[in-house]
Coordinates of N, CA and C and ligand atoms in Angstrom, one line a residue:
X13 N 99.2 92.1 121.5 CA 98.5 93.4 121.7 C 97.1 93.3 121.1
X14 N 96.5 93.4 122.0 CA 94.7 93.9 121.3 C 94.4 95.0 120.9
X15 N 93.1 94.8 119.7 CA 92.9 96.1 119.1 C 92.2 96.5 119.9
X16 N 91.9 97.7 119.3 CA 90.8 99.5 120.1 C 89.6 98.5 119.6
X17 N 88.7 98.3 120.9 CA 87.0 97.3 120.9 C 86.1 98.4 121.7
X18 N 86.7 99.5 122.4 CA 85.8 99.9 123.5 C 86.2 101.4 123.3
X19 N 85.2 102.7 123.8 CA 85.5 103.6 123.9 C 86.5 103.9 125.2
X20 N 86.5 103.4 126.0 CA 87.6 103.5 127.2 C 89.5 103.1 126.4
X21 N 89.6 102.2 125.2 CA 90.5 101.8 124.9 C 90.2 103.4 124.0
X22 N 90.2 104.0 123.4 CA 90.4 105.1 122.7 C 90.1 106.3 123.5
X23 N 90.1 106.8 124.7 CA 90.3 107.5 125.6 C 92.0 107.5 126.1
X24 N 92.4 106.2 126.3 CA 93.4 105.8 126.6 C 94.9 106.7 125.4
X25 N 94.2 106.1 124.4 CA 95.0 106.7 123.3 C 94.9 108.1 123.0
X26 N 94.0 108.7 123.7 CA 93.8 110.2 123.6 C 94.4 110.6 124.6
X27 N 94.8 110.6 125.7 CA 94.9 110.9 126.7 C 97.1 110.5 126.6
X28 N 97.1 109.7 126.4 CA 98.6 109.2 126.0 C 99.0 110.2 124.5
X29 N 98.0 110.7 123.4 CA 98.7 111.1 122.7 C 98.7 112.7 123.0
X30 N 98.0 113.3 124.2 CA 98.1 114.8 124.3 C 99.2 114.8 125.1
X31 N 99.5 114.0 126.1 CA 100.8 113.8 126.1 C 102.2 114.2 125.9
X32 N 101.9 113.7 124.5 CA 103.4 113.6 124.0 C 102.7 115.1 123.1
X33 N 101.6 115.7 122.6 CA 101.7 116.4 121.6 C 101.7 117.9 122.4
X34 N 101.4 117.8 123.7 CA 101.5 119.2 124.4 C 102.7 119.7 124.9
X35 N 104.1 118.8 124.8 CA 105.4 119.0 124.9 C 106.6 119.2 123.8
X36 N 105.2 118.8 122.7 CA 105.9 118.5 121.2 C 106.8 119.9 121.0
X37 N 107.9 120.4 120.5 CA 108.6 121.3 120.3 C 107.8 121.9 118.9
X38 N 107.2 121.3 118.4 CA 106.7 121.8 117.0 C 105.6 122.2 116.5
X39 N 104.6 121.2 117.7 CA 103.2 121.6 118.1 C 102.5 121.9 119.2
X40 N 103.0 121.8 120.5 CA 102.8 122.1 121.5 C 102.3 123.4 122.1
X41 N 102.7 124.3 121.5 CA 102.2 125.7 121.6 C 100.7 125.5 121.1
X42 N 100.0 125.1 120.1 CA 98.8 125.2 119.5 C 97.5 124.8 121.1
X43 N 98.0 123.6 122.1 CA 97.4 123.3 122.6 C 97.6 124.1 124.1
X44 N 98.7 124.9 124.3 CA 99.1 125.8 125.5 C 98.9 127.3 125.3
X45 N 99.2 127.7 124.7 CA 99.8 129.3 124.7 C 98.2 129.6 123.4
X46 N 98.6 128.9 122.3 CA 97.5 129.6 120.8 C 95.9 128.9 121.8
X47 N 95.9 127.7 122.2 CA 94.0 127.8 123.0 C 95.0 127.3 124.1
X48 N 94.3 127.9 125.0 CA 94.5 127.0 126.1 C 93.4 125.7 126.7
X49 N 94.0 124.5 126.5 CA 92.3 124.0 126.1 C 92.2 123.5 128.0
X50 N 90.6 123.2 128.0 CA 90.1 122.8 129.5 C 90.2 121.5 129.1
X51 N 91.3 120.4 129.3 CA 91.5 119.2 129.1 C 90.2 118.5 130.1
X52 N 89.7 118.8 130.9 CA 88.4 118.1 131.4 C 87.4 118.4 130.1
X53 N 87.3 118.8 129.3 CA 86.4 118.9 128.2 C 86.5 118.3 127.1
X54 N 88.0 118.6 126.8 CA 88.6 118.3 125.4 C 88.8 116.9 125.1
X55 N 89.5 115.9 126.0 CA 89.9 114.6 126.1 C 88.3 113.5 126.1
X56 N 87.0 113.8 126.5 CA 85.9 113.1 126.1 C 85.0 113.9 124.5
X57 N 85.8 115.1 124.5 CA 85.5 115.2 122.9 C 85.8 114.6 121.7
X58 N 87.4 114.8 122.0 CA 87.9 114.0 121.0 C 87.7 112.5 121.1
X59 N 87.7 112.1 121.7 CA 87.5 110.6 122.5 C 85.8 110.3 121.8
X60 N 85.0 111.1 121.9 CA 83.6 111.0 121.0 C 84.0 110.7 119.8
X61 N 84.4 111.7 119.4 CA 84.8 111.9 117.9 C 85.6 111.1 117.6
X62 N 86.8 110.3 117.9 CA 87.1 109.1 117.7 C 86.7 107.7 118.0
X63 N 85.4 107.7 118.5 CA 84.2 106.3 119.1 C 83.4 107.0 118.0
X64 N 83.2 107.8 117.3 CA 82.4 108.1 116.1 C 82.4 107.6 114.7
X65 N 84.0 107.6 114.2 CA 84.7 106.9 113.2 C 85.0 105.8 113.8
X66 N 85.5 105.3 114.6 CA 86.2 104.0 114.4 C 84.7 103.0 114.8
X67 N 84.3 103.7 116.4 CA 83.0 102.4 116.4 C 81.8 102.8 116.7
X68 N 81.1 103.9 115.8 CA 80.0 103.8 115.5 C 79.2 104.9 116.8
X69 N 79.9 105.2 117.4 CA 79.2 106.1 118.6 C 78.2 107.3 117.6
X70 N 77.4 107.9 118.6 CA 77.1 109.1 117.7 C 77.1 110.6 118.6
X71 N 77.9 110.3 119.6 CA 78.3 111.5 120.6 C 78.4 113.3 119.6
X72 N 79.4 112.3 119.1 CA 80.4 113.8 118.8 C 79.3 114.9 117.9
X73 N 79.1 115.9 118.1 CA 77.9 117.1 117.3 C 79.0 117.6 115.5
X74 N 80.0 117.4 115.5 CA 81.0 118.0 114.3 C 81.4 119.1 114.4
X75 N 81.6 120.1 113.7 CA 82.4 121.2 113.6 C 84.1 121.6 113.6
X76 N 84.2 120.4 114.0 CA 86.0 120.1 113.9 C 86.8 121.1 112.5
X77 N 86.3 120.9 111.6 CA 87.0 121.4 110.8 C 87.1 123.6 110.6
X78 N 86.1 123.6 111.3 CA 85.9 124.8 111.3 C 86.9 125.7 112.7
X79 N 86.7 124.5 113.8 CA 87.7 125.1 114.5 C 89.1 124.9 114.5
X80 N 89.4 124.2 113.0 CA 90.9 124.1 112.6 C 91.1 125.5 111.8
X81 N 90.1 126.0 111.0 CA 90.2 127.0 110.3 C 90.2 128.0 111.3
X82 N 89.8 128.8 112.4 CA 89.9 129.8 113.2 C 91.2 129.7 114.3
X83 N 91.6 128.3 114.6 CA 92.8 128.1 114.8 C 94.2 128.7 114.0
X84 N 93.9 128.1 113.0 CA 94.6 128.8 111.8 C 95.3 130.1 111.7
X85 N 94.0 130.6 112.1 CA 93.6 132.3 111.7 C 94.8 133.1 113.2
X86 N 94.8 132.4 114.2 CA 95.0 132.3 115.4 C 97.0 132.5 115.4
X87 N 97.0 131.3 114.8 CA 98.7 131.2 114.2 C 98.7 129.9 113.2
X88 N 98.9 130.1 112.0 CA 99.3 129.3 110.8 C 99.4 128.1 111.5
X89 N 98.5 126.9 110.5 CA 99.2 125.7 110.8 C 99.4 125.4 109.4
X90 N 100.5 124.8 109.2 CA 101.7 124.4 108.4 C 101.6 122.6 107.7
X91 N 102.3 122.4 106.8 CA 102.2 121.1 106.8 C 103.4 120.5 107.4
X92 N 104.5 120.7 108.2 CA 104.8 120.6 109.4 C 104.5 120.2 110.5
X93 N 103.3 121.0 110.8 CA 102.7 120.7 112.0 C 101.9 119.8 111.4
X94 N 101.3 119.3 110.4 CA 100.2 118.3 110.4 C 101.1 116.9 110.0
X95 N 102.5 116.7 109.6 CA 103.3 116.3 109.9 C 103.6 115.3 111.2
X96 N 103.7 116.4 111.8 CA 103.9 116.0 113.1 C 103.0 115.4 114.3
X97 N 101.6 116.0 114.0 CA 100.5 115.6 114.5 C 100.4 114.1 114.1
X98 N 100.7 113.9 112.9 CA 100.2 112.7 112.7 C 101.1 111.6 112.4
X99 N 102.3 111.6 113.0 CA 103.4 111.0 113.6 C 103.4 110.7 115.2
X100 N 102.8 111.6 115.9 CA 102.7 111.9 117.4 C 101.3 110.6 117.4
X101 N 100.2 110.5 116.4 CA 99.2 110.1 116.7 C 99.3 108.5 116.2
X102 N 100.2 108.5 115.1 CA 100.4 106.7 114.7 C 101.3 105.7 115.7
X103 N 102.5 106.9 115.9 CA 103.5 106.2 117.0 C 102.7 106.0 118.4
X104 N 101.6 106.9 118.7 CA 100.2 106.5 120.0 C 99.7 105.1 119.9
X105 N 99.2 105.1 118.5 CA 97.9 104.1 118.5 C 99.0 102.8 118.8
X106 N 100.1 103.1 117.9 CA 101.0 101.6 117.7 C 101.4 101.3 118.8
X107 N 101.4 102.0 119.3 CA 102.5 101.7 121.1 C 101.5 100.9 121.9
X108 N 100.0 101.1 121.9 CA 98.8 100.8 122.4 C 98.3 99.6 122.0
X109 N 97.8 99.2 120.4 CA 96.9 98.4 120.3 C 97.5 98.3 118.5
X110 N 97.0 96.9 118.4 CA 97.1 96.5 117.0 C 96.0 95.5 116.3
X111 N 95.8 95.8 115.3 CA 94.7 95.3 114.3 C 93.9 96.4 113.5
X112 N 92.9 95.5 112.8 CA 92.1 96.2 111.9 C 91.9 97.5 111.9
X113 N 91.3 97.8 113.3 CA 91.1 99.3 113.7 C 91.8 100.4 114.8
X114 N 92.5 100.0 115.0 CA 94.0 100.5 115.0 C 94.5 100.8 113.7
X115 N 94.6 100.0 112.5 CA 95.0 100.8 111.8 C 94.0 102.2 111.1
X116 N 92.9 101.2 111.5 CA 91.8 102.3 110.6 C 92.0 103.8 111.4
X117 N 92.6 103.6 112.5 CA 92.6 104.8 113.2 C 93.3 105.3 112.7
X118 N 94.6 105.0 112.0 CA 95.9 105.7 111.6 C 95.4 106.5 110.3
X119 N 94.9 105.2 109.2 CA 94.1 105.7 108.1 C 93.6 106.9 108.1
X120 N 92.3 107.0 109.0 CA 91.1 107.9 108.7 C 92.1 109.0 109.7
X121 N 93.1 109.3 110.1 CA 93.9 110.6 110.6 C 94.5 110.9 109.5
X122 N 95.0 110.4 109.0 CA 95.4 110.6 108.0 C 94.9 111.7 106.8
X123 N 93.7 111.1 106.5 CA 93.1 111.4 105.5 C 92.1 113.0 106.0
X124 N 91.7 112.6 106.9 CA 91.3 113.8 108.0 C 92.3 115.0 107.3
X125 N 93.7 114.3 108.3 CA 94.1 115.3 107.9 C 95.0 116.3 106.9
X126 N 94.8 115.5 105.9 CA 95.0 116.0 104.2 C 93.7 117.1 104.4
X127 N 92.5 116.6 104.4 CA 91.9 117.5 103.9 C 91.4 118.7 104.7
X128 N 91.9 119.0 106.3 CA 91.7 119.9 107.0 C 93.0 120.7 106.5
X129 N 93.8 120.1 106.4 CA 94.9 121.2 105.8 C 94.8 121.5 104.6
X130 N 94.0 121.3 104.1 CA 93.4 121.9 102.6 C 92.3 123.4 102.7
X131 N 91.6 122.9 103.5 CA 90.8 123.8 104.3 C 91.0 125.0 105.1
X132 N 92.2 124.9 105.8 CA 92.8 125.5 106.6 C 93.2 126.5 105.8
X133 N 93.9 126.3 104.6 CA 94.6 127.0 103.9 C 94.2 127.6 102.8
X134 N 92.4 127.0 102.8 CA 92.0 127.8 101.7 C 92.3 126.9 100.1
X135 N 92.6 126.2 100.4 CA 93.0 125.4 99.0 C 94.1 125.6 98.1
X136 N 95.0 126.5 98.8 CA 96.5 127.4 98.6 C 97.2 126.1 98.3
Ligands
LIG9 C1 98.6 120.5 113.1 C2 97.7 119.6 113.5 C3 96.6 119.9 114.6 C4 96.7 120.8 115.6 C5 97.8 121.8 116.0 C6 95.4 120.8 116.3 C7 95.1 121.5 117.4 C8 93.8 121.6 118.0 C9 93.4 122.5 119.0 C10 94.2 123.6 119.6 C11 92.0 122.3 119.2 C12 91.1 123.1 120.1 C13 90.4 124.1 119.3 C14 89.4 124.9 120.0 O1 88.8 124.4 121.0 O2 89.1 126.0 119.6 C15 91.7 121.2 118.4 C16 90.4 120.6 118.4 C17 90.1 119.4 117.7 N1 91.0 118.7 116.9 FE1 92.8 119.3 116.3 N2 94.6 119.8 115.7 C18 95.3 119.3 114.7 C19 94.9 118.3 113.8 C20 93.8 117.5 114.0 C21 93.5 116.3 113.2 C22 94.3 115.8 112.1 C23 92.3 115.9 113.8 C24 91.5 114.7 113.4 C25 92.0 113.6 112.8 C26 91.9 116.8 114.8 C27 90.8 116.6 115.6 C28 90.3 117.6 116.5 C29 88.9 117.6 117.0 C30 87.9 116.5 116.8 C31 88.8 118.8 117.8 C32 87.6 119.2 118.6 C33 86.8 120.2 117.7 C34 85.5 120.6 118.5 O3 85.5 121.5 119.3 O4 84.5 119.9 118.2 N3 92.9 117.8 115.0 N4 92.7 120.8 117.6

């Protein structure tokens, strides 16, 4: 297996992990029913924003954490749900690609998402 080298290889992984996360029994609702998102938008966003961290792109504008916080506000996310987000997103990358950044992708989700759910919650 080859690692994530291109922004097309991390499109791939975005696209495969909304997937599995918009049928998810646990989180699925967040991306159907709580936003309904315009997946012609959202899939080269996130896809920015992950050619941002892993290789250096400078697409993505930020704000991400802010629209986890109005999400929130929207319907509770839970450490549960970030749980599970980031289970749906390791079991992605690993199914796809392996090496250095592949893992680094797992990592920096990770860590992401400790501290959005810190944020989310207000530091509760
Ligand atoms: C429980 C976990 C999560 C759920 C349910 C969730 C759900 C969502 C939803 C519904 C949106 C669209 C919000 C909107 O357009 O108003 C969104 C946007 C986004 N999410 Fe998440 N998310 C989760 C965790 C994460 C994590 C851990 C990351 C990063 C590692 C992440 C990265 C992003 C980014 C980059 C956006 C786009 C923000 C923007 O508009 O610029 N999400 N998420």
């Amino acid at each position: 297996m080859k690692d994530i080298t291109t922004k097309e290889d991390i499109a791939l992984i975005v696209r495969a992990f909304y997937k599995k996360a918009t049928i998810d029994p646990l989180i699925g609702h967040f991306f159907t029913t709580v936003k309904e998102i315009n997946w012609n938008e959202h899939i080269p966003l996130i896809t920015s924003f992950w050619e941002n961290i892993l290789l250096g792109g400078t697409d993505y504008k930020g704000g991400a954490m802010f629209k986890h916080i109005q999400l929130n506000r929207l319907s509770p996310m839970e450490r549960g749900h970030f749980e599970r987000w980031l289970a749906l997103w390791g079991q992605t990358v690993k199914e796809l690609y392996a090496g250095p950044t592949a893992d680094e992708a797992i990592r920096r989700a990770d860590s992401i998402a400790g501290i959005m759910q810190f944020k989310v919650s207000g530091g509760r």
